[in-house]
PDB file of N, CA and C in Angstrom:
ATOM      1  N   UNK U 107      94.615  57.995  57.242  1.00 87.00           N
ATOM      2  CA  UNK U 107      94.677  59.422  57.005  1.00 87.00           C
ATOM      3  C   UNK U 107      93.485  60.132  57.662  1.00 87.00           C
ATOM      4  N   UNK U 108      91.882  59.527  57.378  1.00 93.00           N
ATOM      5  CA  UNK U 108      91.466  60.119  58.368  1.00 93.00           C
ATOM      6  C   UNK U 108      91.531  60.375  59.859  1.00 93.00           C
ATOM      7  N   UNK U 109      92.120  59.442  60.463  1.00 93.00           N
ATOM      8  CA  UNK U 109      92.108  59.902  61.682  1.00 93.00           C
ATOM      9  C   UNK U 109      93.547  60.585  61.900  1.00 93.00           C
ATOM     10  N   UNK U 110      94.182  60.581  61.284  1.00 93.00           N
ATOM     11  CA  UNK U 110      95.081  62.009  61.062  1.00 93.00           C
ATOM     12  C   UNK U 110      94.453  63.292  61.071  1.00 93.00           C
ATOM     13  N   UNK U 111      93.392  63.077  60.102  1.00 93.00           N
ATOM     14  CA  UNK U 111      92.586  64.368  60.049  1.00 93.00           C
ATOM     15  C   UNK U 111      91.550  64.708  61.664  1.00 93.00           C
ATOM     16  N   UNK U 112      90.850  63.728  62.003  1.00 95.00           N
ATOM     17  CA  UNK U 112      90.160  63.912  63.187  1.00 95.00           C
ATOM     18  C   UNK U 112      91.372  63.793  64.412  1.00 95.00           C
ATOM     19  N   UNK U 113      92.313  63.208  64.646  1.00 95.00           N
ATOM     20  CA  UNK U 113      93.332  63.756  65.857  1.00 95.00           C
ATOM     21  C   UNK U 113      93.526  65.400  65.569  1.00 95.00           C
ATOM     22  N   UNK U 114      94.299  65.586  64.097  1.00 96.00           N
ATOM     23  CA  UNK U 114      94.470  67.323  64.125  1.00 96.00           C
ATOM     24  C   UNK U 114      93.127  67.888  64.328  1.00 96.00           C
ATOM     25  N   UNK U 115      91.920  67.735  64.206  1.00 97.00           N
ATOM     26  CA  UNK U 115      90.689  68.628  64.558  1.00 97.00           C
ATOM     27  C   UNK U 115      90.597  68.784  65.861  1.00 97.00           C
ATOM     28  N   UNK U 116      90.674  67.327  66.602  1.00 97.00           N
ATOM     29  CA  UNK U 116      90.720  66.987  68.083  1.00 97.00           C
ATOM     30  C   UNK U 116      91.665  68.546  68.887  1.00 97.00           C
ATOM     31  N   UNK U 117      92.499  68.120  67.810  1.00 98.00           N
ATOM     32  CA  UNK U 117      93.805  69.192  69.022  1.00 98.00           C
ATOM     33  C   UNK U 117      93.316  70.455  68.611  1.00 98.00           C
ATOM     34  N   UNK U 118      92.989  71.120  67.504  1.00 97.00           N
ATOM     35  CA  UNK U 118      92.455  72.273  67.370  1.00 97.00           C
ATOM     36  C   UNK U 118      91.217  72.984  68.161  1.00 97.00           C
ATOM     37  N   UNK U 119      90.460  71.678  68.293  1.00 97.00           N
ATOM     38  CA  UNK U 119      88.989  72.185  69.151  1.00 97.00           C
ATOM     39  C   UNK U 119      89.447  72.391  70.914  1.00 97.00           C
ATOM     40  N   UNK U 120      90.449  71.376  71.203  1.00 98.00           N
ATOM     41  CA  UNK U 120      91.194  71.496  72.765  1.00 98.00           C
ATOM     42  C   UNK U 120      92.030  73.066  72.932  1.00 98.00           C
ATOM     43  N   UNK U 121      93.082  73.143  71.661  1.00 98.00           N
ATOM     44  CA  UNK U 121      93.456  74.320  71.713  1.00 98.00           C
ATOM     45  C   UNK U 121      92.315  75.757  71.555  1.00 98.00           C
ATOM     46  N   UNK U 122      91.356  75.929  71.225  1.00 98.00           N
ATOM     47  CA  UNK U 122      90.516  76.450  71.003  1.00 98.00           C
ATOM     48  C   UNK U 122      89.749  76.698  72.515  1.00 98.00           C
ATOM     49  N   UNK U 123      89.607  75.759  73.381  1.00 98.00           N
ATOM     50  CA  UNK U 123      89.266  75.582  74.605  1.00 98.00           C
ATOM     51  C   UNK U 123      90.195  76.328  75.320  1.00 98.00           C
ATOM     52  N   UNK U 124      91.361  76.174  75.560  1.00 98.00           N
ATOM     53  CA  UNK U 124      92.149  76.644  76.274  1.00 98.00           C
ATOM     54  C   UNK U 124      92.578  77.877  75.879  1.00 98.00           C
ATOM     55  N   UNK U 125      92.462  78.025  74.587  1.00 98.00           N
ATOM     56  CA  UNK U 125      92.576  79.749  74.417  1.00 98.00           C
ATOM     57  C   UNK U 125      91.441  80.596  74.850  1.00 98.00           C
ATOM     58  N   UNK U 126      90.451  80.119  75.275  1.00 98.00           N
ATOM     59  CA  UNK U 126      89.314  80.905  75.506  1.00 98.00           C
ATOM     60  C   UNK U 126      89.482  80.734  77.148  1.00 98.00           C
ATOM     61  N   UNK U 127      89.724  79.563  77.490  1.00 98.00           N
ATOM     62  CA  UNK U 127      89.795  79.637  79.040  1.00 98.00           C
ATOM     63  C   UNK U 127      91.123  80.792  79.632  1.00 98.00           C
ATOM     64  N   UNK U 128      92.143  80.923  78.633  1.00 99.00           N
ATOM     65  CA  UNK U 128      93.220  81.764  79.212  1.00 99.00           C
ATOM     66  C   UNK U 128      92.704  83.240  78.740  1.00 99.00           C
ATOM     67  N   UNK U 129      91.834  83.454  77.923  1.00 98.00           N
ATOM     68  CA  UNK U 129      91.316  84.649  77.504  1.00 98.00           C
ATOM     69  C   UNK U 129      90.207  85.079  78.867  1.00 98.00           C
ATOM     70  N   UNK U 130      89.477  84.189  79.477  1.00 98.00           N
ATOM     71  CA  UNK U 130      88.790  84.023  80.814  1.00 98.00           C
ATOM     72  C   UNK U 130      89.557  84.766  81.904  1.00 98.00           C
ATOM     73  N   UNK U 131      90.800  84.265  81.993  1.00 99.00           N
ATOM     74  CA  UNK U 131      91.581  84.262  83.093  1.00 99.00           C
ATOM     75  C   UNK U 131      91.988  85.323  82.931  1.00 99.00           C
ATOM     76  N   UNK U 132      92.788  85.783  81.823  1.00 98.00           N
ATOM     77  CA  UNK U 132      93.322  87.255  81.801  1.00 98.00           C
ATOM     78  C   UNK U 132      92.076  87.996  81.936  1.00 98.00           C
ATOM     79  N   UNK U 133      91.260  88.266  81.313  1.00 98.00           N
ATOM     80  CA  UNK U 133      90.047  89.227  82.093  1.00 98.00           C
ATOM     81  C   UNK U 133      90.142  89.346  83.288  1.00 98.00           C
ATOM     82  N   UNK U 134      89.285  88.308  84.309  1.00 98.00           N
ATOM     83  CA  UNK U 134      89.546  87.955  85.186  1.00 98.00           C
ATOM     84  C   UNK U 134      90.683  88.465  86.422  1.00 98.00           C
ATOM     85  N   UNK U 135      91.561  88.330  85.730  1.00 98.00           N
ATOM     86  CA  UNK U 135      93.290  89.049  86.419  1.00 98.00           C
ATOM     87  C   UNK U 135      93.109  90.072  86.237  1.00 98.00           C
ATOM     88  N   UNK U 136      92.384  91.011  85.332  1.00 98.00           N
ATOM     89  CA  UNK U 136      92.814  92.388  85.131  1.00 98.00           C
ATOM     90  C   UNK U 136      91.651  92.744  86.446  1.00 98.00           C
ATOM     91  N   UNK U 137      90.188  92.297  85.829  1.00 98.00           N
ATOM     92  CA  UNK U 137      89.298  92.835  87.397  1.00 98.00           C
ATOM     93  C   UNK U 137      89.640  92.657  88.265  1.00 98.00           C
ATOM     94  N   UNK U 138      90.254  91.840  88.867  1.00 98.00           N
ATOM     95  CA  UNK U 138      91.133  91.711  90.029  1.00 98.00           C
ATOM     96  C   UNK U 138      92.058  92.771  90.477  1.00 98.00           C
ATOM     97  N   UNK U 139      92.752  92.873  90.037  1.00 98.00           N
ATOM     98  CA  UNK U 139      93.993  93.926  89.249  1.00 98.00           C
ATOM     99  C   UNK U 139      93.528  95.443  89.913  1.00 98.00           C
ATOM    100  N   UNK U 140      92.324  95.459  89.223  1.00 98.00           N
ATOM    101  CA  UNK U 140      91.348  97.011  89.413  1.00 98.00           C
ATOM    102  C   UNK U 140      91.269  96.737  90.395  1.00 98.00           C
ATOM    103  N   UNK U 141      90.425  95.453  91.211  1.00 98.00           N
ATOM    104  CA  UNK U 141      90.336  95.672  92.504  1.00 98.00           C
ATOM    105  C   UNK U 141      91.244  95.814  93.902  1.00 98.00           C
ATOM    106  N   UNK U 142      92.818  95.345  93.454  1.00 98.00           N
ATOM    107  CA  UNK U 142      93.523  95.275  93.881  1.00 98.00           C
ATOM    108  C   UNK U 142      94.225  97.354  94.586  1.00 98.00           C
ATOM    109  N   UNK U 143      94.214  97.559  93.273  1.00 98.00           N
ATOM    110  CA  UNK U 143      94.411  98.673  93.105  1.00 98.00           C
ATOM    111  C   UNK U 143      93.419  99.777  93.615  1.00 98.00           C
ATOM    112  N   UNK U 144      92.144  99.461  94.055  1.00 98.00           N
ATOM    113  CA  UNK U 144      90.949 100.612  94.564  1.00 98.00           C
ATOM    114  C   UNK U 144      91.451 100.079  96.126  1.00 98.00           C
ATOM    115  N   UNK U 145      91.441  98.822  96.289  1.00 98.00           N
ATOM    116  CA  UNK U 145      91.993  98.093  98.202  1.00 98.00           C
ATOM    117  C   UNK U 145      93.507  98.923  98.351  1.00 98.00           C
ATOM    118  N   UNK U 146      94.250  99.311  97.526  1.00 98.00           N
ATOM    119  CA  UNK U 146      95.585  99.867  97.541  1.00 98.00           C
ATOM    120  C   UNK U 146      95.239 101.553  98.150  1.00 98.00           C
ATOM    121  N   UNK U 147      94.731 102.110  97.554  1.00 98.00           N
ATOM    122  CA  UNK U 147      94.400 103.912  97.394  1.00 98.00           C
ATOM    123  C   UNK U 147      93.203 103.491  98.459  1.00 98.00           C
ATOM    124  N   UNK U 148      93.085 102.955  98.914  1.00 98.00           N
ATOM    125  CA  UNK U 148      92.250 103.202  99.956  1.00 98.00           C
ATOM    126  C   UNK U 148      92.757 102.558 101.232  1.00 98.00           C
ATOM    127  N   UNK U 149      93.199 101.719 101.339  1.00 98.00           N
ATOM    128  CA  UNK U 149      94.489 101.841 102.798  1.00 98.00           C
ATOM    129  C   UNK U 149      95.781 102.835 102.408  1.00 98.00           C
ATOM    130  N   UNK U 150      95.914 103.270 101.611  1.00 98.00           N
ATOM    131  CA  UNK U 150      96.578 104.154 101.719  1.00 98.00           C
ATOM    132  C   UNK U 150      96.046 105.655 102.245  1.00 98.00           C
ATOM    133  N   UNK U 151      94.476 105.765 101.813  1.00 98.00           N
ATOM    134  CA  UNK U 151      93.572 106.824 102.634  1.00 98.00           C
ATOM    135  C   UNK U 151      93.849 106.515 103.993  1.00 98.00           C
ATOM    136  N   UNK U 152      93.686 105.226 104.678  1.00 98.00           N
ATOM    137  CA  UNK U 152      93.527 104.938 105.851  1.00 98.00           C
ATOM    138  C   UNK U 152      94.763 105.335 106.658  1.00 98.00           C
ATOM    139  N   UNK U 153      96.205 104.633 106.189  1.00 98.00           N
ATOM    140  CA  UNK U 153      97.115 105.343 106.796  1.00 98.00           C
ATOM    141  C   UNK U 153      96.977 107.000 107.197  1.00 98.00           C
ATOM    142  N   UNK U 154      97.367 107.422 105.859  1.00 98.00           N
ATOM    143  CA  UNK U 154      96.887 108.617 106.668  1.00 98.00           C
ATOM    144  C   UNK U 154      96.104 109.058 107.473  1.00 98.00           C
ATOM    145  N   UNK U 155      95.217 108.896 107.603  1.00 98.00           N
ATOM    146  CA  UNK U 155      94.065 109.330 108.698  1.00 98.00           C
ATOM    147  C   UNK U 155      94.795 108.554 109.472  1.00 98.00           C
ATOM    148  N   UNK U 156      95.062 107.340 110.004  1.00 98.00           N
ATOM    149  CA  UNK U 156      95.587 107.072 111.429  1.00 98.00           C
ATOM    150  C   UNK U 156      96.788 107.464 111.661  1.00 98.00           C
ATOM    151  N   UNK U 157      98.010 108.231 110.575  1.00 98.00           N
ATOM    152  CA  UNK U 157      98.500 109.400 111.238  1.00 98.00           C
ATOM    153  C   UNK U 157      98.654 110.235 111.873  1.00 98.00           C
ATOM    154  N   UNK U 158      97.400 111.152 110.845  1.00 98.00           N
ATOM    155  CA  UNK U 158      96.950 112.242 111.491  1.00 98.00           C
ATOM    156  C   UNK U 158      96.456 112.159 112.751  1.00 98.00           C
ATOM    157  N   UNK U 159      95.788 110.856 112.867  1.00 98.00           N
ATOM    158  CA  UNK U 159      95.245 110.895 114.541  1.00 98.00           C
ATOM    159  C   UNK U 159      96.595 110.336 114.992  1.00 98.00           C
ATOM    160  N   UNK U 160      97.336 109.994 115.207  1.00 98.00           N
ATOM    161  CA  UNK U 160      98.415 109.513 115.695  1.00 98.00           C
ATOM    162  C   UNK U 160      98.984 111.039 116.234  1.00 98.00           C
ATOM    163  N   UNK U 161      99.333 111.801 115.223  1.00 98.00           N
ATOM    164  CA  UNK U 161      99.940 112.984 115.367  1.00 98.00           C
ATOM    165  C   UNK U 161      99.156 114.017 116.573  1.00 98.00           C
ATOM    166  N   UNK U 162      97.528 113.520 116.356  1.00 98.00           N
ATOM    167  CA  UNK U 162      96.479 114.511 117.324  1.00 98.00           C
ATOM    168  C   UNK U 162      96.171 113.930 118.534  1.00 98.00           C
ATOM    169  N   UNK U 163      96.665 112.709 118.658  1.00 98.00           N
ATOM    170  CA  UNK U 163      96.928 111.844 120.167  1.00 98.00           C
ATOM    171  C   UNK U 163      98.095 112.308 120.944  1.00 98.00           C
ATOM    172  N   UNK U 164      99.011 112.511 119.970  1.00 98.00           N
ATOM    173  CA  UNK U 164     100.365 113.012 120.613  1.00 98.00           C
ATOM    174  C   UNK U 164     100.313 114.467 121.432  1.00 98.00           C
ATOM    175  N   UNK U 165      99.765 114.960 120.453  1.00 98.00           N
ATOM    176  CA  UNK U 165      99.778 116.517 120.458  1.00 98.00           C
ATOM    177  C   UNK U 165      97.978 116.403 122.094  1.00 98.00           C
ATOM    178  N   UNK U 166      97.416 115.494 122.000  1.00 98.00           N
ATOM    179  CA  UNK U 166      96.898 115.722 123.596  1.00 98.00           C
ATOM    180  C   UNK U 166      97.376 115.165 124.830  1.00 98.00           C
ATOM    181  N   UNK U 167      98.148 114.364 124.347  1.00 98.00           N
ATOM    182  CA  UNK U 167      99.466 113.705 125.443  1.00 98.00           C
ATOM    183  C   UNK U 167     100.260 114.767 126.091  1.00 98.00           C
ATOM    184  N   UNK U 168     100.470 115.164 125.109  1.00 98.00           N
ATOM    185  CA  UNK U 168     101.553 116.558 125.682  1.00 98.00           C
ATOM    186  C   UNK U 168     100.565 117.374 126.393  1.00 98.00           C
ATOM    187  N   UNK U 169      99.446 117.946 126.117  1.00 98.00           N
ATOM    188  CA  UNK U 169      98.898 118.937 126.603  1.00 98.00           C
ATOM    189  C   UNK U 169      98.633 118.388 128.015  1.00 98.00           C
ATOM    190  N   UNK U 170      97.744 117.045 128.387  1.00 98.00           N
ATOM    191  CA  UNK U 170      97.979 116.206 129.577  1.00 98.00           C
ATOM    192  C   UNK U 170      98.933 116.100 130.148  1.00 98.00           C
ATOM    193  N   UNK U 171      99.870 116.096 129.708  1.00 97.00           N
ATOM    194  CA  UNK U 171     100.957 115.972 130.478  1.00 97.00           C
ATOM    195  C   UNK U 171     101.468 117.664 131.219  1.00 97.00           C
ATOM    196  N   UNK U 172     101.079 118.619 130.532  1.00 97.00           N
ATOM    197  CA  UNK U 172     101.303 119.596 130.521  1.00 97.00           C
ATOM    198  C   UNK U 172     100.478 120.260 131.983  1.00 97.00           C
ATOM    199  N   UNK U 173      99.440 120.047 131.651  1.00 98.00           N
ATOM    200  CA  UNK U 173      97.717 120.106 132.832  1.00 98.00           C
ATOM    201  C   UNK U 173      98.443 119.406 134.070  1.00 98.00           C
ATOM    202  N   UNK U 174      99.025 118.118 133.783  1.00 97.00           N
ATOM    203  CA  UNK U 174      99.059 117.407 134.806  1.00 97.00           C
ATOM    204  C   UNK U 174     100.447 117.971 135.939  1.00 97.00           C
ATOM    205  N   UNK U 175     101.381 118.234 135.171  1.00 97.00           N
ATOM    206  CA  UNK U 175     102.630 119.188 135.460  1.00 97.00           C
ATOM    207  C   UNK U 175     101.802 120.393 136.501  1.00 97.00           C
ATOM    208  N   UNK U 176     100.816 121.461 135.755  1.00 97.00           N
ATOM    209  CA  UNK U 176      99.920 122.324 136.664  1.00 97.00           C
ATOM    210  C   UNK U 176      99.360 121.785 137.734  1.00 97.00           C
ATOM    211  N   UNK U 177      98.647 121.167 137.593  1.00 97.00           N
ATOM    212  CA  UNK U 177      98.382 120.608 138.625  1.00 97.00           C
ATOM    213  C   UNK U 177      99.060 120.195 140.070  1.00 97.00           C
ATOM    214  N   UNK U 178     100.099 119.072 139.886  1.00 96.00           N
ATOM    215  CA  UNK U 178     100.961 118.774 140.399  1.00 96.00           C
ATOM    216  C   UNK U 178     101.479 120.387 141.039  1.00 96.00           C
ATOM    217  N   UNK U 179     101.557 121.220 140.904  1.00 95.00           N
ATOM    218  CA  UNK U 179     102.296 122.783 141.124  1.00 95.00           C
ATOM    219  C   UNK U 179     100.973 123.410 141.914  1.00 95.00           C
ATOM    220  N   UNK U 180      99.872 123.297 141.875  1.00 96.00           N
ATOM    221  CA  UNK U 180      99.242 123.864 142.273  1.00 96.00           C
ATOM    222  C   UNK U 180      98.595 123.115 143.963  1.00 96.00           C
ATOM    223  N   UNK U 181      98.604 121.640 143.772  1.00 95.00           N
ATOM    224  CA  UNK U 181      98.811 120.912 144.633  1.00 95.00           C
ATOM    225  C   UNK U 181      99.746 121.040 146.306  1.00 95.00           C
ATOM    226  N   UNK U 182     100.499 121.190 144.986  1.00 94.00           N
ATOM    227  CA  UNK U 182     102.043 121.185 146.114  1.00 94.00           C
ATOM    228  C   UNK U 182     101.785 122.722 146.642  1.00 94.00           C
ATOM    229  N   UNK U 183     101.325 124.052 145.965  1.00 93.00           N
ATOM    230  CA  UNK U 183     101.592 125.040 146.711  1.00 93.00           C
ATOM    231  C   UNK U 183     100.057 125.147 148.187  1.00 93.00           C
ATOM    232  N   UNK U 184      99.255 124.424 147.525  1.00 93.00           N
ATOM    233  CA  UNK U 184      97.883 124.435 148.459  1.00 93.00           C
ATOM    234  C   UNK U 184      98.288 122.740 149.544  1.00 93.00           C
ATOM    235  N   UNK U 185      99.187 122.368 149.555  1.00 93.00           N
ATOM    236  CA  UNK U 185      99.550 121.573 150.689  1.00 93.00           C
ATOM    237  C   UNK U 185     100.714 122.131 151.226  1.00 93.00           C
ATOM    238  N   UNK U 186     101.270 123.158 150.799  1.00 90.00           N
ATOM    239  CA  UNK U 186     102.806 123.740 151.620  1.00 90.00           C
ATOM    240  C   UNK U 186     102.053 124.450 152.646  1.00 90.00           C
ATOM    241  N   UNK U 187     103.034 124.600 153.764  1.00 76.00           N
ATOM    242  CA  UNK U 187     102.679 126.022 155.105  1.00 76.00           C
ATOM    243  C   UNK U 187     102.663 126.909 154.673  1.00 76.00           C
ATOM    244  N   UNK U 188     101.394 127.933 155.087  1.00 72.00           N
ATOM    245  CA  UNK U 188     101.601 129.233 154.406  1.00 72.00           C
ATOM    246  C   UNK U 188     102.753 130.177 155.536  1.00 72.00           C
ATOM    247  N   UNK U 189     103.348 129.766 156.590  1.00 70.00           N
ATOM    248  CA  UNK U 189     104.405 130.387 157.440  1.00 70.00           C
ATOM    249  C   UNK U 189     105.630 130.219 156.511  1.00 70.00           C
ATOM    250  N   UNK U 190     105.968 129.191 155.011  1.00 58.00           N
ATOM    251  CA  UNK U 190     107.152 129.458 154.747  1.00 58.00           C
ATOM    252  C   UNK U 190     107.626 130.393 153.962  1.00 58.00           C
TER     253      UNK U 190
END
């Protein structure tokens, strides 16, 4: 009978262990969790901003392209004959 009694203590002091180690872990998971979530809202800052520059690359593409169109026109009229 005693070691009935010291096996059930045995398993109580193990269970006791492992409830504290899973009490560890869930902490643990939640700081994580938080940190997961601040790395989230902050590439999500990032997208945007490389949108917006996405959108302000575009928008000088066009204007280059636009200059370059002038150009090209201004070219062509200062290499034409002025007899035509």
């Amino acid at each position: 009978m005693r070691q009935l009694d010291n096996d059930v203590q045995s398993i109580y002091t193990m269970l006791s262990a492992i409830q504290g180690t899973q009490e560890r872990h869930t902490n643990r998971l939640g700081e994580l969790a938080v940190k997961v979530d601040s790395l989230d809202t902050k590439i999500d800052t990032l997208g945007a901003r490389v949108d917006s520059l996405d959108t302000k690359i575009d928008t000088l593409a066009t204007r280059v392209d636009s200059l370059d169109g002038k150009i090209d026109t201004v070219l062509a009229l200062l290499r034409s004959d002025p007899e035509d």
